[in-house]
């Protein structure tokens, strides 16, 4: 069965510190992974997806097949990065999302 | 990008009443929409998959007679919470993907959510 794990429910860092939000998956076949972000009082939105290899708002995520991980990283956190972050792969049933538990990132001034 | 709307954005109702929440894809057609529920400080949980022209597929533990889903057209899915109780108070979010753009089909676009409070 497809499974995504975000081991940290809460991550608190100071502004300017590096950030790494962990995501591990168990997935058969070729994983296609996404990170979604939900800012306070806003809708959930796509942050980035691994196939595009983009850097959005300074965030990057690299798929590590050996470690079955898709950690989200940013070298210097900003206060506006405070939000809920969800790691999500699709499953074989189509484009349904199975979210990880989410990690709340708090960036302190 | 594709836009998904929800109506209403928030609703307060008395226990025992039914509440209908609409999810619309505004500029694309969606044969499949998804309904999620999010309790405070918890992750999104998929409730059901709404398929245009056919019955919805419910996740384990979700009562299909309580959460009625109707996907009557390619741009509209409705979720009706029947005989709502306080424990149904939650944030309900729908999503859909635009399969016509040539973009990756698994990119979901989310509605802004509907906050339901049952007194």
Coordinates of N, CA and C in Angstrom, one line a residue:
Chain A
X1 N 0.8 -1.2 0.0 CA 0.0 0.0 0.0 C 0.9 1.2 0.0
X2 N 0.4 2.3 -0.7 CA 1.1 3.5 -0.7 C 1.1 4.2 0.7
X3 N 2.2 4.7 1.1 CA 2.2 5.4 2.4 C 3.2 6.5 2.4
X4 N 2.8 7.6 3.0 CA 3.7 8.7 3.2 C 3.8 9.0 4.7
X5 N 5.0 9.3 5.1 CA 5.2 9.6 6.5 C 5.9 10.9 6.6
X6 N 5.3 11.8 7.4 CA 6.0 13.0 7.8 C 6.2 12.9 9.3
X7 N 7.4 12.6 9.7 CA 7.7 12.3 11.1 C 7.5 13.4 12.1
X8 N 7.6 14.6 11.6 CA 7.6 15.8 12.5 C 6.3 16.5 12.4
X9 N 5.6 16.7 13.5 CA 4.3 17.4 13.4 C 4.5 18.9 13.5
X10 N 5.6 19.2 14.2 CA 5.9 20.7 14.4 C 7.4 20.9 14.3
X11 N 7.8 21.9 13.5 CA 9.2 22.2 13.4 C 9.3 23.7 13.6
X12 N 10.1 24.1 14.5 CA 10.2 25.5 14.9 C 11.7 25.9 14.7
X13 N 11.9 26.9 13.9 CA 13.2 27.4 13.6 C 13.3 28.9 13.7
X14 N 14.4 29.5 13.8 CA 14.6 30.9 13.8 C 14.8 31.4 12.3
X15 N 14.3 32.6 12.1 CA 14.5 33.3 10.8 C 16.0 33.2 10.4
X16 N 16.2 32.8 9.2 CA 17.5 32.7 8.6 C 18.2 31.3 8.8
X17 N 17.5 30.5 9.6 CA 18.1 29.1 9.8 C 17.7 28.2 8.7
X18 N 18.5 27.2 8.4 CA 18.0 26.2 7.4 C 16.9 25.4 7.8
X19 N 16.1 25.0 6.9 CA 14.9 24.2 7.2 C 14.9 22.9 6.3
X20 N 14.5 21.8 7.0 CA 14.3 20.6 6.3 C 13.1 19.9 6.8
X21 N 12.1 19.8 6.0 CA 10.9 19.1 6.4 C 10.9 17.7 5.8
X22 N 10.8 16.7 6.6 CA 11.0 15.3 6.2 C 9.8 14.7 5.6
X23 N 10.0 13.9 4.6 CA 8.9 13.1 4.1 C 9.5 11.8 3.6
X24 N 9.0 10.7 4.1 CA 9.4 9.4 3.6 C 8.2 8.6 3.0
X25 N 8.5 7.9 2.0 CA 7.4 7.2 1.3 C 7.6 5.7 1.2
X26 N 6.6 5.0 1.1 CA 6.7 3.6 0.6 C 5.8 3.5 -0.6
X27 N 6.3 3.2 -1.7 CA 5.6 3.4 -2.9 C 6.1 2.4 -3.9
X28 N 5.3 1.8 -4.6 CA 5.7 0.9 -5.7 C 5.7 1.6 -7.0
X29 N 6.6 1.3 -7.8 CA 6.6 1.9 -9.1 C 7.4 3.2 -9.0
X30 N 7.2 4.1 -10.0 CA 7.9 5.3 -10.0 C 7.1 6.4 -9.3
X31 N 7.7 6.9 -8.2 CA 6.9 7.8 -7.4 C 6.9 9.2 -8.1
X32 N 5.8 9.9 -7.9 CA 5.6 11.2 -8.4 C 5.1 12.0 -7.3
X33 N 6.0 12.8 -6.7 CA 5.8 13.4 -5.4 C 5.6 14.9 -5.5
X34 N 4.8 15.4 -4.5 CA 4.4 16.8 -4.4 C 4.6 17.3 -3.0
X35 N 4.8 18.5 -2.9 CA 4.7 19.2 -1.6 C 3.6 20.3 -1.8
X36 N 2.7 20.3 -0.8 CA 1.6 21.3 -0.7 C 1.8 22.1 0.5
X37 N 1.4 23.4 0.4 CA 1.5 24.3 1.5 C 0.2 24.9 1.8
X38 N -0.1 25.1 3.1 CA -1.3 25.7 3.5 C -1.0 26.8 4.5
X39 N -1.0 28.1 4.0 CA -0.8 29.2 4.9 C -2.0 29.5 5.7
X40 N -1.8 30.2 6.8 CA -3.0 30.4 7.7 C -4.1 31.1 6.9
X41 N -5.3 30.5 7.1 CA -6.5 31.1 6.5 C -6.5 31.1 5.0
X42 N -5.6 30.3 4.4 CA -5.6 30.2 2.9 C -5.8 28.8 2.4
X43 N -6.1 28.7 1.2 CA -6.4 27.3 0.7 C -5.1 26.6 0.5
X44 N -5.2 25.3 0.5 CA -4.1 24.4 0.2 C -3.6 24.7 -1.2
X45 N -2.3 24.8 -1.4 CA -1.8 25.0 -2.8 C -0.6 24.2 -3.0
X46 N -0.4 23.9 -4.3 CA 0.8 23.2 -4.7 C 2.0 24.0 -4.5
X47 N 3.0 23.5 -3.8 CA 4.3 24.2 -3.6 C 5.3 23.8 -4.7
X48 N 5.5 22.5 -4.8 CA 6.4 22.0 -5.9 C 6.2 20.5 -6.1
X49 N 6.6 20.1 -7.2 CA 6.5 18.7 -7.6 C 7.9 18.2 -8.1
X50 N 8.2 17.0 -7.8 CA 9.6 16.6 -8.0 C 9.9 16.5 -9.5
X51 N 9.0 16.2 -10.4 CA 9.3 16.0 -11.8 C 9.7 17.3 -12.4
X52 N 9.3 18.5 -11.9 CA 9.7 19.7 -12.5 C 11.0 20.2 -12.0
X53 N 11.5 19.7 -10.9 CA 12.8 20.1 -10.3 C 12.9 21.6 -10.2
X54 N 11.8 22.2 -9.7 CA 11.7 23.6 -9.6 C 12.2 24.0 -8.2
X55 N 12.5 25.3 -8.1 CA 12.7 25.9 -6.8 C 11.6 27.0 -6.6
X56 N 10.7 26.8 -5.7 CA 9.6 27.7 -5.4 C 9.8 28.3 -4.1
X57 N 9.8 29.7 -4.1 CA 10.0 30.4 -2.8 C 11.2 30.0 -2.1
X58 N 12.2 29.5 -2.8 CA 13.5 29.1 -2.2 C 13.5 27.7 -1.7
X59 N 12.4 27.0 -1.8 CA 12.3 25.6 -1.4 C 12.7 24.7 -2.6
X60 N 13.3 23.6 -2.2 CA 13.6 22.6 -3.2 C 13.4 21.2 -2.5
X61 N 13.2 20.2 -3.3 CA 13.0 18.9 -2.8 C 13.6 17.9 -3.7
X62 N 14.4 17.0 -3.2 CA 15.0 16.0 -4.1 C 14.5 14.6 -3.7
X63 N 14.2 13.9 -4.7 CA 13.8 12.5 -4.5 C 15.0 11.7 -4.3
X64 N 15.0 11.0 -3.2 CA 16.1 10.1 -2.9 C 15.5 8.6 -2.9
X65 N 15.7 7.9 -3.9 CA 15.1 6.6 -4.0 C 15.8 5.6 -3.1
X66 N 17.0 5.8 -2.8 CA 17.7 4.9 -1.9 C 17.2 5.0 -0.5
X67 N 16.9 6.2 -0.1 CA 16.3 6.5 1.3 C 14.8 6.6 1.2
X68 N 14.2 6.5 0.1 CA 12.8 6.6 -0.1 C 12.3 7.9 0.6
X69 N 13.0 9.0 0.3 CA 12.6 10.2 0.9 C 12.4 11.3 -0.1
X70 N 11.7 12.4 0.3 CA 11.4 13.5 -0.5 C 11.4 14.7 0.4
X71 N 12.5 15.0 1.0 CA 12.5 16.1 2.0 C 12.5 17.4 1.4
X72 N 11.8 18.3 2.0 CA 11.7 19.7 1.5 C 12.7 20.6 2.3
X73 N 13.5 21.4 1.5 CA 14.6 22.1 2.1 C 14.5 23.6 1.7
X74 N 15.0 24.4 2.6 CA 15.2 25.8 2.3 C 16.4 26.3 3.1
X75 N 17.4 26.9 2.5 CA 18.6 27.2 3.2 C 18.4 28.3 4.3
X76 N 17.5 29.3 4.0 CA 17.3 30.4 5.0 C 15.8 30.6 5.1
X77 N 15.3 30.2 6.3 CA 13.8 30.3 6.5 C 13.4 31.8 6.7
X78 N 12.3 32.1 6.2 CA 11.7 33.4 6.4 C 10.4 33.3 7.2
X79 N 10.0 34.3 7.9 CA 8.8 34.3 8.8 C 7.6 33.9 7.9
X80 N 7.5 34.4 6.7 CA 6.4 34.1 5.9 C 6.3 32.7 5.4
X81 N 7.3 31.9 5.7 CA 7.3 30.5 5.4 C 6.5 29.7 6.4
X82 N 6.1 30.3 7.5 CA 5.3 29.6 8.6 C 4.0 29.2 8.0
X83 N 3.8 27.9 8.0 CA 2.6 27.3 7.4 C 2.6 25.8 7.7
X84 N 1.5 25.2 7.2 CA 1.4 23.7 7.2 C 1.9 23.2 5.9
X85 N 2.8 22.2 5.9 CA 3.3 21.6 4.7 C 2.9 20.1 4.7
X86 N 2.4 19.7 3.5 CA 2.0 18.3 3.3 C 2.8 17.7 2.2
X87 N 3.3 16.5 2.4 CA 3.9 15.7 1.4 C 2.9 14.8 0.8
X88 N 2.9 14.7 -0.5 CA 1.8 13.9 -1.1 C 2.2 13.2 -2.3
X89 N 2.2 11.9 -2.4 CA 2.3 11.2 -3.6 C 0.9 10.8 -4.1
X90 N 0.7 10.5 -5.4 CA -0.5 10.0 -5.8 C -0.5 8.5 -5.6
X91 N -1.6 7.8 -5.8 CA -1.6 6.4 -5.7 C -2.0 5.8 -7.0
X92 N -2.0 4.5 -7.0 CA -2.3 3.8 -8.3 C -3.7 4.0 -8.8
X93 N -4.6 4.4 -7.9 CA -6.0 4.5 -8.3 C -6.3 5.8 -9.1
X94 N -5.3 6.5 -9.5 CA -5.5 7.7 -10.3 C -4.8 8.9 -9.7
X95 N -5.5 10.0 -9.7 CA -4.8 11.2 -9.2 C -5.3 11.6 -7.8
X96 N -5.8 10.6 -7.0 CA -6.1 10.8 -5.7 C -4.9 11.0 -4.8
X97 N -5.0 11.9 -3.9 CA -3.8 12.2 -3.0 C -4.0 11.5 -1.7
X98 N -2.9 11.0 -1.2 CA -2.8 10.5 0.1 C -1.8 11.3 0.9
X99 N -2.3 12.2 1.7 CA -1.4 13.1 2.3 C -0.6 12.5 3.5
X100 N 0.6 13.0 3.7 CA 1.3 12.7 4.9 C 0.5 13.5 6.0
X101 N 1.0 13.3 7.2 CA 0.3 13.9 8.3 C 0.4 15.4 8.4
X102 N 1.3 15.9 7.7 CA 1.6 17.4 7.7 C 2.6 17.8 8.7
X103 N 3.3 18.8 8.4 CA 4.3 19.4 9.4 C 4.0 20.9 9.5
X104 N 3.8 21.3 10.7 CA 3.6 22.8 10.9 C 5.0 23.4 11.1
X105 N 5.3 24.3 10.2 CA 6.6 25.0 10.3 C 6.3 26.4 10.9
X106 N 7.1 26.6 12.0 CA 7.0 28.0 12.6 C 8.4 28.6 12.5
X107 N 8.4 29.8 11.9 CA 9.7 30.5 11.8 C 9.6 31.7 12.7
X108 N 10.5 31.7 13.7 CA 10.4 32.7 14.7 C 11.4 33.9 14.3
X109 N 11.0 35.1 14.7 CA 11.9 36.2 14.3 C 13.2 36.2 15.1
Chain B
X1 N -3.5 29.4 -13.4 CA -3.8 28.0 -13.1 C -5.3 27.8 -13.0
X2 N -5.7 26.5 -12.9 CA -7.1 26.2 -12.7 C -7.6 26.7 -11.4
X3 N -8.9 27.0 -11.4 CA -9.5 27.5 -10.2 C -10.7 26.7 -9.7
X4 N -10.7 26.4 -8.5 CA -11.8 25.6 -7.9 C -12.4 26.5 -6.8
X5 N -13.7 26.6 -6.8 CA -14.5 27.4 -5.8 C -15.3 26.5 -5.0
X6 N -15.6 27.0 -3.8 CA -16.5 26.3 -2.9 C -17.6 27.3 -2.4
X7 N -18.8 26.8 -2.1 CA -19.8 27.6 -1.6 C -20.7 26.8 -0.6
X8 N -20.9 27.2 0.5 CA -20.5 28.5 1.1 C -19.1 28.4 1.7
X9 N -18.5 29.5 2.1 CA -17.2 29.5 2.7 C -17.3 29.1 4.2
X10 N -18.4 29.4 4.8 CA -18.6 29.0 6.1 C -20.1 28.9 6.4
X11 N -20.5 28.0 7.3 CA -21.9 27.8 7.6 C -22.0 27.3 9.0
X12 N -23.0 27.9 9.7 CA -23.3 27.5 11.0 C -24.8 27.0 11.0
X13 N -25.0 25.8 11.5 CA -26.3 25.2 11.5 C -26.6 24.5 12.8
X14 N -27.9 24.2 13.0 CA -28.3 23.6 14.2 C -28.2 22.1 14.0
X15 N -28.0 21.4 15.1 CA -27.9 19.9 15.1 C -29.1 19.3 14.5
X16 N -29.0 18.4 13.6 CA -30.1 17.7 13.0 C -30.5 18.2 11.6
X17 N -29.9 19.3 11.2 CA -30.2 19.9 9.9 C -29.2 19.3 8.9
X18 N -29.5 19.5 7.6 CA -28.6 19.1 6.5 C -28.0 20.3 5.9
X19 N -26.8 20.1 5.5 CA -26.0 21.2 4.9 C -25.4 20.8 3.6
X20 N -25.6 21.6 2.5 CA -25.0 21.2 1.2 C -23.8 22.1 0.9
X21 N -22.7 21.5 0.5 CA -21.5 22.3 0.1 C -21.3 22.0 -1.4
X22 N -21.1 23.1 -2.1 CA -20.8 23.0 -3.5 C -19.3 23.2 -3.9
X23 N -18.9 22.4 -4.8 CA -17.5 22.5 -5.3 C -17.6 22.7 -6.8
X24 N -17.0 23.7 -7.3 CA -17.0 24.0 -8.8 C -15.6 24.2 -9.3
X25 N -15.4 23.6 -10.5 CA -14.2 23.9 -11.2 C -14.6 25.0 -12.2
X26 N -14.0 26.2 -12.1 CA -14.5 27.3 -12.8 C -14.0 27.4 -14.2
X27 N -12.9 27.0 -14.5 CA -12.4 27.1 -15.9 C -11.8 25.8 -16.5
X28 N -12.3 24.7 -15.9 CA -11.9 23.5 -16.5 C -12.9 22.4 -16.1
X29 N -12.9 21.3 -16.8 CA -13.8 20.2 -16.5 C -13.1 19.2 -15.7
X30 N -13.8 18.7 -14.8 CA -13.3 17.7 -13.8 C -14.2 16.5 -13.7
X31 N -13.8 15.4 -14.3 CA -14.6 14.1 -14.2 C -14.5 13.6 -12.8
X32 N -13.4 13.9 -12.1 CA -13.3 13.4 -10.7 C -12.9 14.6 -9.8
X33 N -13.6 14.6 -8.7 CA -13.3 15.6 -7.7 C -13.2 14.8 -6.4
X34 N -12.5 15.4 -5.4 CA -12.2 14.8 -4.2 C -12.7 15.7 -3.0
X35 N -13.2 15.0 -2.0 CA -13.6 15.7 -0.8 C -12.8 15.3 0.4
X36 N -12.3 16.3 1.1 CA -11.4 16.1 2.2 C -12.0 16.8 3.4
X37 N -11.6 16.3 4.6 CA -12.1 16.9 5.8 C -10.8 17.2 6.7
X38 N -10.8 18.3 7.3 CA -9.7 18.7 8.1 C -10.1 19.2 9.5
X39 N -9.9 18.4 10.5 CA -10.2 18.8 11.9 C -9.0 19.7 12.3
X40 N -9.3 20.6 13.4 CA -8.3 21.5 13.8 C -7.0 20.8 14.2
X41 N -6.0 21.4 13.6 CA -4.6 21.0 13.9 C -4.3 19.5 13.4
X42 N -5.1 19.1 12.5 CA -4.9 17.7 12.0 C -4.8 17.8 10.5
X43 N -4.3 16.7 9.9 CA -4.1 16.6 8.5 C -5.4 16.5 7.7
X44 N -5.3 16.8 6.5 CA -6.4 16.6 5.6 C -6.6 15.1 5.5
X45 N -7.9 14.7 5.5 CA -8.2 13.3 5.4 C -9.2 13.2 4.2
X46 N -8.9 12.3 3.3 CA -9.7 12.1 2.2 C -11.0 11.4 2.6
X47 N -12.2 11.9 2.2 CA -13.4 11.3 2.6 C -14.0 10.5 1.4
X48 N -13.9 11.0 0.3 CA -14.5 10.3 -0.9 C -14.1 10.9 -2.2
X49 N -14.2 10.0 -3.2 CA -13.9 10.4 -4.5 C -15.2 10.6 -5.3
X50 N -15.4 11.7 -5.9 CA -16.7 12.0 -6.6 C -16.5 11.8 -8.1
X51 N -17.2 11.0 -8.7 CA -17.1 10.7 -10.1 C -18.3 11.2 -10.9
X52 N -18.1 11.9 -11.9 CA -19.2 12.5 -12.7 C -20.0 11.4 -13.3
X53 N -21.3 11.4 -13.1 CA -22.2 10.4 -13.7 C -22.2 9.0 -13.0
X54 N -21.5 8.9 -11.9 CA -21.6 7.6 -11.2 C -21.5 7.8 -9.7
X55 N -21.6 6.7 -9.0 CA -21.6 6.8 -7.5 C -20.2 7.2 -7.0
X56 N -20.2 7.9 -5.9 CA -18.9 8.3 -5.3 C -18.3 7.0 -4.6
X57 N -17.0 7.1 -4.5 CA -16.3 6.1 -3.7 C -15.8 6.6 -2.4
X58 N -16.3 6.0 -1.3 CA -16.0 6.5 0.0 C -14.8 5.8 0.6
X59 N -14.1 6.5 1.4 CA -13.0 5.9 2.2 C -13.6 5.1 3.4
X60 N -12.7 4.3 3.8 CA -13.2 3.4 5.0 C -13.5 4.3 6.2
X61 N -14.6 4.0 6.8 CA -14.9 4.8 8.0 C -15.8 6.0 7.7
X62 N -16.0 6.3 6.4 CA -16.9 7.5 6.1 C -18.2 7.0 5.7
X63 N -19.3 7.5 6.4 CA -20.6 7.0 6.2 C -21.2 7.6 4.9
X64 N -21.5 6.8 4.0 CA -22.0 7.3 2.7 C -23.4 7.8 2.8
X65 N -24.2 7.3 3.8 CA -25.5 7.8 3.9 C -25.6 9.1 4.7
X66 N -24.5 9.5 5.3 CA -24.4 10.7 6.1 C -23.8 11.8 5.2
X67 N -22.8 11.4 4.4 CA -22.2 12.4 3.5 C -22.5 12.1 2.1
X68 N -23.6 12.7 1.6 CA -24.1 12.4 0.3 C -23.3 13.2 -0.7
X69 N -22.8 12.6 -1.8 CA -22.1 13.2 -2.8 C -22.8 13.1 -4.1
X70 N -22.9 14.2 -4.8 CA -23.6 14.2 -6.1 C -22.7 14.9 -7.1
X71 N -22.3 14.3 -8.2 CA -21.4 14.9 -9.2 C -22.2 15.0 -10.5
X72 N -23.1 16.0 -10.5 CA -24.1 16.0 -11.6 C -23.5 16.5 -12.9
X73 N -22.4 17.2 -12.9 CA -21.9 17.7 -14.1 C -20.3 17.7 -14.1
X74 N -19.7 18.1 -15.1 CA -18.2 18.1 -15.2 C -17.6 19.2 -14.4
X75 N -18.4 20.1 -13.9 CA -17.9 21.3 -13.2 C -18.4 21.4 -11.8
X76 N -19.3 20.5 -11.4 CA -19.9 20.7 -10.1 C -20.1 19.3 -9.3
X77 N -19.6 19.4 -8.1 CA -19.8 18.3 -7.2 C -20.4 18.9 -5.9
X78 N -21.3 18.2 -5.3 CA -21.9 18.7 -4.0 C -21.7 17.6 -2.9
X79 N -21.5 18.1 -1.8 CA -21.4 17.3 -0.6 C -22.5 17.7 0.4
X80 N -23.4 16.8 0.7 CA -24.4 17.1 1.7 C -24.2 16.4 3.0
X81 N -24.1 17.1 4.0 CA -23.9 16.5 5.4 C -25.3 16.4 5.9
X82 N -25.8 15.2 6.0 CA -27.2 15.0 6.5 C -27.3 14.8 8.0
X83 N -28.3 15.4 8.6 CA -28.5 15.3 10.0 C -27.2 15.6 10.7
X84 N -26.7 16.8 10.5 CA -25.4 17.2 11.1 C -25.4 17.2 12.6
X85 N -24.3 16.8 13.1 CA -24.1 16.9 14.6 C -22.8 17.6 14.9
X86 N -22.7 18.1 16.1 CA -21.5 18.9 16.5 C -20.2 18.2 16.1
X87 N -20.1 16.9 16.1 CA -18.9 16.2 15.8 C -18.6 16.3 14.3
X88 N -19.6 16.7 13.5 CA -19.3 16.9 12.1 C -18.7 18.3 11.8
X89 N -18.6 19.1 12.8 CA -18.0 20.4 12.6 C -16.5 20.2 12.2
X90 N -16.2 20.8 11.1 CA -14.9 20.6 10.5 C -14.7 21.6 9.3
X91 N -13.6 21.5 8.7 CA -13.2 22.2 7.5 C -13.3 21.2 6.3
X92 N -14.2 21.5 5.4 CA -14.3 20.6 4.3 C -13.7 21.2 3.0
X93 N -12.9 20.5 2.4 CA -12.1 21.0 1.2 C -12.3 20.0 0.0
X94 N -12.5 20.6 -1.1 CA -12.6 19.8 -2.3 C -11.4 20.1 -3.2
X95 N -11.2 19.2 -4.1 CA -10.1 19.4 -5.1 C -10.5 18.7 -6.4
X96 N -9.8 19.1 -7.4 CA -10.0 18.5 -8.8 C -8.7 18.8 -9.6
X97 N -8.6 18.0 -10.6 CA -7.4 18.2 -11.5 C -7.9 18.4 -12.9
X98 N -7.1 19.3 -13.6 CA -7.4 19.6 -14.9 C -6.7 18.7 -15.9
X99 N -7.4 17.8 -16.5 CA -6.8 16.8 -17.3 C -6.6 17.2 -18.8
X100 N -6.9 18.5 -19.1 CA -6.8 18.9 -20.5 C -5.6 19.7 -20.9
X101 N -4.8 20.2 -19.9 CA -3.8 21.1 -20.2 C -2.5 20.5 -20.7
X102 N -2.4 19.2 -20.5 CA -1.1 18.6 -20.8 C -0.2 18.7 -19.7
X103 N -0.6 19.4 -18.6 CA 0.1 19.4 -17.4 C 0.1 18.1 -16.7
X104 N 0.9 17.9 -15.7 CA 0.9 16.6 -15.0 C -0.5 16.4 -14.4
X105 N -1.1 15.3 -14.7 CA -2.5 15.0 -14.3 C -2.7 14.9 -12.9
X106 N -1.6 14.7 -12.1 CA -1.9 14.5 -10.7 C -1.8 15.8 -9.9
X107 N -1.7 16.9 -10.5 CA -1.7 18.2 -9.8 C -3.1 18.5 -9.4
X108 N -3.3 18.6 -8.2 CA -4.6 18.9 -7.6 C -4.8 20.4 -7.4
X109 N -5.9 20.9 -7.7 CA -6.3 22.3 -7.4 C -7.4 22.3 -6.3
X110 N -7.1 23.0 -5.3 CA -8.0 22.9 -4.2 C -9.0 24.1 -4.1
X111 N -10.2 23.8 -3.6 CA -11.1 24.9 -3.2 C -10.6 25.5 -2.0
X112 N -11.2 26.7 -1.6 CA -10.8 27.4 -0.4 C -11.3 26.8 0.8
X113 N -12.2 25.8 0.7 CA -12.7 25.2 1.9 C -14.0 25.8 2.4
X114 N -14.7 25.0 3.2 CA -15.9 25.4 3.8 C -15.9 25.0 5.3
X115 N -16.0 26.0 6.1 CA -16.0 25.7 7.5 C -17.4 25.5 8.0
X116 N -17.6 24.3 8.5 CA -19.0 23.9 9.0 C -18.9 23.9 10.5
X117 N -19.8 24.6 11.1 CA -20.0 24.6 12.6 C -21.4 24.1 12.9
X118 N -21.5 23.0 13.6 CA -22.8 22.5 14.0 C -23.1 22.8 15.5
X119 N -24.1 23.5 15.8 CA -24.4 23.9 17.2 C -25.2 22.8 17.9

